[in-house]
Coordinates of C-alpha atoms and ligand atoms in Angstrom, one line a residue:
M1117 CA -7.0 -1.3 -39.9
D1118 CA -9.4 1.0 -37.9
H1119 CA -7.4 4.3 -37.9
A1120 CA -10.1 6.2 -36.0
A1121 CA -10.0 3.6 -33.2
D1122 CA -6.1 3.7 -33.2
A1123 CA -6.1 7.5 -33.1
H1124 CA -8.5 7.4 -30.1
R1125 CA -6.0 5.2 -28.3
T1126 CA -3.5 8.1 -28.2
D1127 CA -6.0 10.4 -26.5
L1128 CA -6.1 8.4 -23.3
M1129 CA -5.5 9.8 -19.8
T1130 CA -2.1 8.2 -19.0
I1131 CA -0.7 8.4 -15.5
T1132 CA 2.0 10.9 -16.7
R1133 CA -0.7 13.1 -18.3
H1134 CA -2.8 12.8 -15.1
V1135 CA 0.1 13.9 -12.9
L1136 CA 1.1 16.7 -15.2
N1137 CA -2.5 18.0 -15.1
E1138 CA -2.3 17.9 -11.3
Q1139 CA 1.0 19.7 -11.4
T1140 CA -0.5 22.7 -13.3
K1141 CA -2.7 23.3 -10.2
H1142 CA 0.5 24.1 -8.3
P1143 CA 2.3 26.9 -10.2
E1144 CA 5.2 26.8 -7.8
S1145 CA 5.9 23.1 -8.8
R1146 CA 9.1 22.4 -10.7
G1147 CA 8.0 18.9 -11.8
D1148 CA 10.1 17.0 -9.2
F1149 CA 7.2 14.9 -8.0
T1150 CA 6.2 14.0 -11.6
I1151 CA 9.8 12.9 -12.2
L1152 CA 9.9 10.8 -9.0
L1153 CA 6.5 9.2 -9.8
S1154 CA 7.7 8.3 -13.3
H1155 CA 10.6 6.4 -11.8
I1156 CA 8.3 4.6 -9.4
V1157 CA 6.0 3.7 -12.4
L1158 CA 9.0 2.5 -14.3
G1159 CA 10.0 0.2 -11.4
C1160 CA 6.4 -1.2 -11.3
K1161 CA 6.4 -1.9 -15.0
F1162 CA 9.7 -3.7 -14.7
V1163 CA 8.5 -5.8 -11.7
C1164 CA 5.2 -6.5 -13.5
T1165 CA 7.2 -8.0 -16.4
A1166 CA 9.4 -10.0 -14.0
V1167 CA 6.4 -11.3 -12.1
N1168 CA 4.7 -12.4 -15.4
K1169 CA 7.8 -14.2 -16.5
A1170 CA 8.6 -15.7 -13.1
G1171 CA 7.1 -19.1 -13.6
L1172 CA 8.8 -19.5 -17.0
A1173 CA 12.1 -17.8 -16.2
K1174 CA 12.5 -19.9 -13.0
L1175 CA 13.0 -16.7 -11.1
I1176 CA 11.0 -18.1 -8.3
G1177 CA 12.7 -20.1 -5.6
L1178 CA 14.8 -19.1 -2.6
A1179 CA 17.7 -16.8 -3.1
G1180 CA 19.3 -18.3 0.0
E1181 CA 19.0 -15.1 2.1
T1182 CA 16.6 -14.1 4.8
N1183 CA 15.2 -10.6 5.1
V1184 CA 15.2 -8.3 8.2
Q1185 CA 11.9 -9.9 9.4
G1186 CA 13.6 -13.3 9.4
E1187 CA 11.5 -14.5 6.4
E1188 CA 13.0 -16.4 3.6
Q1189 CA 13.7 -14.1 0.6
K1190 CA 12.6 -15.1 -2.8
K1191 CA 14.5 -14.2 -5.9
L1192 CA 11.7 -11.9 -7.0
D1193 CA 11.9 -10.0 -3.7
V1194 CA 15.6 -9.4 -4.2
L1195 CA 15.2 -8.3 -7.8
S1196 CA 12.3 -6.0 -7.0
N1197 CA 14.2 -4.4 -4.2
E1198 CA 17.2 -3.7 -6.4
V1199 CA 14.9 -2.4 -9.2
F1200 CA 13.2 0.2 -6.9
I1201 CA 16.4 1.3 -5.1
K1202 CA 18.0 1.9 -8.5
A1203 CA 15.0 3.6 -10.0
L1204 CA 14.5 5.9 -7.0
V1205 CA 18.2 6.8 -6.6
S1206 CA 18.5 7.5 -10.4
S1207 CA 15.5 9.8 -10.3
G1208 CA 17.7 12.3 -8.5
R1209 CA 14.7 13.3 -6.4
T1210 CA 15.1 11.2 -3.3
C1211 CA 17.2 11.4 -0.1
I1212 CA 16.1 8.6 2.2
L1213 CA 14.7 5.2 1.1
V1214 CA 13.2 2.7 3.5
S1215 CA 12.5 -0.8 2.1
E1216 CA 10.9 -3.8 3.7
E1217 CA 13.9 -5.8 2.4
D1218 CA 16.7 -3.7 4.0
E1219 CA 17.4 -3.6 7.7
E1220 CA 18.7 0.0 7.5
A1221 CA 17.4 3.0 5.7
T1222 CA 19.4 4.0 2.6
F1223 CA 20.7 7.6 2.6
V1224 CA 21.2 8.7 -1.0
E1225 CA 24.6 10.2 -1.7
P1226 CA 24.6 14.0 -1.8
S1227 CA 25.3 14.3 -5.6
K1228 CA 22.1 12.4 -6.4
R1229 CA 19.9 13.8 -3.6
G1230 CA 16.4 15.3 -3.8
K1231 CA 13.8 16.3 -1.3
Y1232 CA 11.6 13.2 -1.1
C1233 CA 11.7 10.2 1.2
V1234 CA 10.2 7.0 -0.1
V1235 CA 9.1 4.1 2.1
F1236 CA 8.2 1.0 0.3
D1237 CA 7.6 -2.7 0.2
P1238 CA 8.9 -3.8 -3.2
L1239 CA 7.0 -7.1 -3.3
D1240 CA 4.3 -7.5 -0.7
G1241 CA 2.6 -10.9 -0.3
S1242 CA 5.7 -12.8 -1.4
S1243 CA 4.5 -16.1 0.1
N1244 CA 2.0 -16.0 -2.8
I1245 CA 4.6 -15.8 -5.6
D1246 CA 5.0 -19.6 -6.1
C1247 CA 1.3 -20.1 -6.8
A1248 CA 0.9 -17.1 -9.1
V1249 CA -1.6 -15.3 -6.8
S1250 CA -1.7 -11.4 -7.0
I1251 CA 1.1 -9.6 -5.2
G1252 CA 2.1 -6.0 -5.2
T1253 CA 4.4 -3.0 -4.5
I1254 CA 3.3 -0.5 -1.8
F1255 CA 4.8 3.0 -1.3
G1256 CA 4.5 6.2 0.6
I1257 CA 6.2 9.5 0.1
Y1258 CA 7.3 12.1 2.6
L1259 CA 9.0 15.5 1.9
I1260 CA 12.0 16.8 3.9
K1261 CA 12.3 20.5 4.9
E1262 CA 13.7 22.7 2.2
G1263 CA 17.5 22.8 2.4
A1264 CA 17.6 20.5 5.5
E1265 CA 20.1 17.6 5.9
P1266 CA 18.1 14.4 5.7
K1267 CA 17.8 12.4 8.9
L1268 CA 16.0 9.3 10.0
E1269 CA 13.3 11.4 11.8
D1270 CA 12.2 12.5 8.4
V1271 CA 10.7 9.1 7.8
L1272 CA 9.5 8.5 11.4
Q1273 CA 6.6 10.8 10.9
P1274 CA 2.9 10.1 11.2
G1275 CA 1.2 8.8 8.1
K1276 CA -1.0 11.9 7.9
N1277 CA 2.2 13.8 6.9
M1278 CA 2.6 11.7 3.8
L1279 CA 2.5 13.6 0.6
A1280 CA 1.3 10.7 -1.5
A1281 CA 0.8 7.0 -1.3
G1282 CA -0.1 4.1 -3.6
Y1283 CA 0.4 0.6 -4.7
C1284 CA 0.8 -1.5 -7.8
M1285 CA -1.0 -4.8 -8.0
Y1286 CA 0.4 -7.5 -10.2
G1287 CA -2.7 -9.5 -10.8
S1288 CA -4.9 -10.7 -13.7
S1289 CA -4.1 -7.1 -14.9
C1290 CA -1.6 -4.7 -13.5
Q1291 CA -3.3 -1.9 -11.5
F1292 CA -1.6 1.2 -10.2
V1293 CA -3.6 3.0 -7.5
L1294 CA -2.4 6.5 -6.4
S1295 CA -3.4 9.3 -4.1
T1296 CA -1.6 12.6 -3.9
G1297 CA -4.0 13.8 -1.1
T1298 CA -6.9 14.8 -3.3
G1299 CA -8.8 11.6 -3.8
V1300 CA -7.8 8.2 -5.2
N1301 CA -7.3 7.3 -8.9
G1302 CA -6.7 3.8 -10.4
F1303 CA -4.8 3.1 -13.6
T1304 CA -4.5 -0.1 -15.6
L1305 CA -1.4 -1.1 -17.5
D1306 CA -2.1 -1.4 -21.3
P1307 CA 0.7 -3.9 -22.2
S1308 CA 0.5 -3.0 -25.9
L1309 CA 1.3 0.7 -25.1
G1310 CA 3.4 0.1 -22.0
E1311 CA 1.3 2.9 -20.3
F1312 CA -0.9 3.0 -17.3
I1313 CA -4.3 4.4 -18.3
L1314 CA -6.8 6.0 -16.0
T1315 CA -9.5 3.4 -15.7
H1316 CA -10.8 4.1 -12.1
P1317 CA -11.1 7.8 -11.6
D1318 CA -11.9 9.2 -8.2
I1319 CA -12.4 5.9 -6.4
K1320 CA -14.8 6.1 -3.5
I1321 CA -15.2 3.1 -1.1
P1322 CA -18.9 2.1 -0.4
K1323 CA -20.0 3.5 3.0
K1324 CA -20.8 0.0 4.2
G1325 CA -19.6 -3.3 2.8
K1326 CA -20.7 -6.9 2.6
I1327 CA -17.2 -8.5 2.9
Y1328 CA -14.8 -9.0 5.8
S1329 CA -11.2 -10.1 5.2
V1330 CA -9.0 -11.6 7.9
N1331 CA -6.8 -14.6 8.7
E1332 CA -9.3 -16.5 10.8
G1333 CA -6.7 -19.1 11.6
N1334 CA -5.5 -16.7 14.3
A1335 CA -8.9 -16.5 16.0
K1336 CA -8.0 -18.3 19.2
N1337 CA -5.4 -15.6 20.0
W1338 CA -7.6 -12.6 19.2
D1339 CA -8.7 -10.0 21.8
N1340 CA -12.4 -9.5 22.7
P1341 CA -13.3 -6.7 20.3
T1342 CA -11.8 -8.4 17.3
A1343 CA -13.5 -11.8 18.2
K1344 CA -16.8 -10.0 18.8
Y1345 CA -16.6 -8.1 15.5
V1346 CA -15.9 -11.2 13.4
E1347 CA -18.7 -13.1 15.2
R1348 CA -21.1 -10.2 14.3
C1349 CA -19.9 -10.4 10.6
K1350 CA -21.1 -14.1 10.6
F1351 CA -24.1 -13.8 12.9
P1352 CA -25.4 -10.2 12.7
T1353 CA -27.7 -9.1 15.5
D1354 CA -29.2 -6.2 13.7
G1355 CA -31.1 -8.1 11.1
S1356 CA -28.6 -7.4 8.3
P1357 CA -27.3 -10.3 6.2
A1358 CA -24.1 -12.1 7.2
K1359 CA -21.0 -10.8 5.5
S1360 CA -19.0 -12.9 3.1
L1361 CA -15.4 -13.8 3.9
R1362 CA -12.6 -13.2 1.3
Y1363 CA -9.0 -13.6 2.3
I1364 CA -6.2 -13.8 -0.2
G1365 CA -3.4 -13.3 2.2
S1366 CA -1.7 -10.7 0.0
M1367 CA -2.3 -7.3 1.4
V1368 CA -2.4 -5.4 -1.9
A1369 CA -5.0 -7.7 -3.3
D1370 CA -7.1 -7.8 -0.2
V1371 CA -7.0 -4.0 0.2
H1372 CA -7.7 -3.5 -3.6
R1373 CA -10.8 -5.6 -3.4
T1374 CA -11.9 -3.8 -0.2
L1375 CA -11.4 -0.4 -1.8
L1376 CA -13.5 -1.3 -4.9
Y1377 CA -16.2 -3.4 -3.3
G1378 CA -16.3 -2.1 0.2
G1379 CA -16.1 -4.0 3.5
I1380 CA -13.3 -4.4 6.0
F1381 CA -9.7 -5.7 6.0
L1382 CA -8.3 -6.5 9.4
Y1383 CA -4.9 -7.7 10.6
P1384 CA -5.4 -7.4 14.4
A1385 CA -3.1 -7.9 17.3
D1386 CA -3.2 -11.3 18.9
K1387 CA -1.6 -13.0 21.9
K1388 CA 1.3 -14.2 19.7
S1389 CA 1.8 -10.9 17.9
P1390 CA 0.7 -8.1 20.2
S1391 CA 1.7 -5.5 17.6
G1392 CA 0.0 -7.4 14.7
K1393 CA 2.0 -8.4 11.6
L1394 CA 1.8 -5.5 9.2
R1395 CA 4.5 -2.8 9.0
V1396 CA 3.6 0.7 9.8
L1397 CA 5.6 2.7 7.3
Y1398 CA 5.2 0.8 4.1
E1399 CA 2.0 -1.2 4.6
V1400 CA -0.3 0.4 7.3
F1401 CA 0.3 4.0 6.4
P1402 CA 0.0 4.0 2.6
M1403 CA -3.1 1.8 2.7
S1404 CA -4.7 3.9 5.5
F1405 CA -3.9 7.1 3.5
L1406 CA -5.7 5.6 0.4
M1407 CA -8.6 4.4 2.5
E1408 CA -9.2 7.8 4.0
Q1409 CA -8.8 9.5 0.7
A1410 CA -11.5 7.2 -0.7
G1411 CA -13.9 8.1 2.1
G1412 CA -13.2 5.1 4.4
Q1413 CA -11.3 4.8 7.7
A1414 CA -8.3 3.1 9.2
F1415 CA -7.9 2.3 12.9
T1416 CA -5.3 0.5 14.9
G1417 CA -7.5 -0.6 17.8
K1418 CA -6.4 2.4 19.8
Q1419 CA -6.3 5.4 17.4
R1420 CA -6.6 6.7 13.8
A1421 CA -3.9 4.8 12.0
L1422 CA -2.5 7.9 10.3
D1423 CA -1.9 9.6 13.7
L1424 CA 0.5 6.9 14.8
V1425 CA 4.1 8.1 15.3
P1426 CA 6.6 5.3 14.4
T1427 CA 9.8 5.1 16.5
Q1428 CA 11.4 2.5 14.3
I1429 CA 11.4 2.0 10.5
H1430 CA 10.2 -1.6 10.6
E1431 CA 7.6 -1.1 13.4
R1432 CA 4.4 -3.1 13.2
S1433 CA 0.8 -2.2 14.1
P1434 CA -2.6 -3.9 14.2
I1435 CA -4.9 -2.5 11.5
F1436 CA -8.6 -2.4 10.7
L1437 CA -9.4 -0.5 7.4
G1438 CA -12.2 -0.2 4.9
S1439 CA -15.7 1.2 4.6
Y1440 CA -16.6 4.0 7.0
D1441 CA -19.5 2.3 8.8
D1442 CA -17.7 -1.0 9.1
V1443 CA -14.6 0.6 10.8
E1444 CA -16.9 2.6 12.9
E1445 CA -18.4 -0.6 14.3
I1446 CA -15.0 -2.0 15.4
K1447 CA -14.1 1.4 16.9
A1448 CA -17.2 1.2 19.0
L1449 CA -16.3 -2.3 20.2
Y1450 CA -12.8 -1.2 21.3
A1451 CA -14.2 1.9 23.0
A1452 CA -16.6 -0.3 25.0
E1453 CA -13.7 -2.5 26.0
V1454 CA -11.8 0.4 27.4
K1455 CA -14.8 1.5 29.5
K1456 CA -15.1 -2.0 31.1
Ligands
FDP2565 P1 3.4 -12.1 3.0 O1 3.7 -12.7 4.4 O2 3.1 -13.2 2.1 O3 4.5 -11.2 2.5 O4 3.1 -8.5 5.3 C1 3.1 -9.4 4.4 C2 1.9 -10.2 4.1 O5 2.1 -11.2 3.1 C3 0.7 -9.3 3.6 O6 0.8 -9.1 2.2 C4 -0.5 -10.2 3.9 O7 -1.7 -9.4 4.1 C5 -0.1 -10.8 5.2 O8 1.3 -10.8 5.2 C6 -0.6 -12.2 5.3 O9 -0.3 -12.7 6.6 P2 -0.9 -14.2 7.1 O10 -0.3 -15.2 6.2 O11 -0.4 -14.2 8.5 O12 -2.4 -14.1 6.9

């Protein structure tokens, strides 16, 4: 046995150690955020295990329910939602929970209440479950005013007011990506230790990318700026090489690749879905928060995504996010369209 190598394994930057280090920079902190995060991490580890076992355990398949978006719910969706609700309530640090799977927000009973609101999609990309493609959990965290009674308006805030955001991707490895507003860090689950280890410190998205990611099957219904942008990706007019197309159809996986390799992910509005498909609170905001923190941009076709003020918890918005220069190009196309 290589004892030196084994000893080294205990000197790793785990996610808990990382967050505790961050906490020491805020002397007023009582550790509430660290406790909340450890409960989110626990939920992710549980879902990761369930996702890995799904094919064998026959957990996949319809649970016979439809969710609030009218989509068929899979068993894993139901399970993941229950896991996160229980983990978040039992942390004793939350007061309002908004889940993609629940029509109404959950107000935590007063005896278990804390000051954080968590908006989340427990299992995003669920149409990919049956074929074992990467799926993930997305979350964003808001803070309520000290001593105030929690109310729905506390979660109907622009994304720029989020305190933290992140996702966990259940892929060929389990990756947890987090921003608390001071950059972005990526952690990989070491299954032998059951710990997320810092493997991608201070992620910065390349300024310009070589990949575009979109469901081109919707092209006939796109507006002019989106159609023109995608055309330029394929037939650039400035002498640059054409971009490659990569589209998994699972937001966490498509955004994760965009964050690491650069490029642009777009889910635009179209004639059939004038507000796009993706949900503001628990898809658009957390991913936009991470993109900006990594040096990229996120745009709705009209404004900076994080400036949007949602009026309903399950509201949707078009979204263009990724490398700074690539998003700048689509912004210019929309600005030109307005001037016409
Ligand atoms: P899914 O429907 O499989 O749950 O919002 C959910 C989402 O997946 C995203 O993860 C993904 O980016 C998008 O929808 C894919 O939508 P299309 O199938 O319309 O491309």
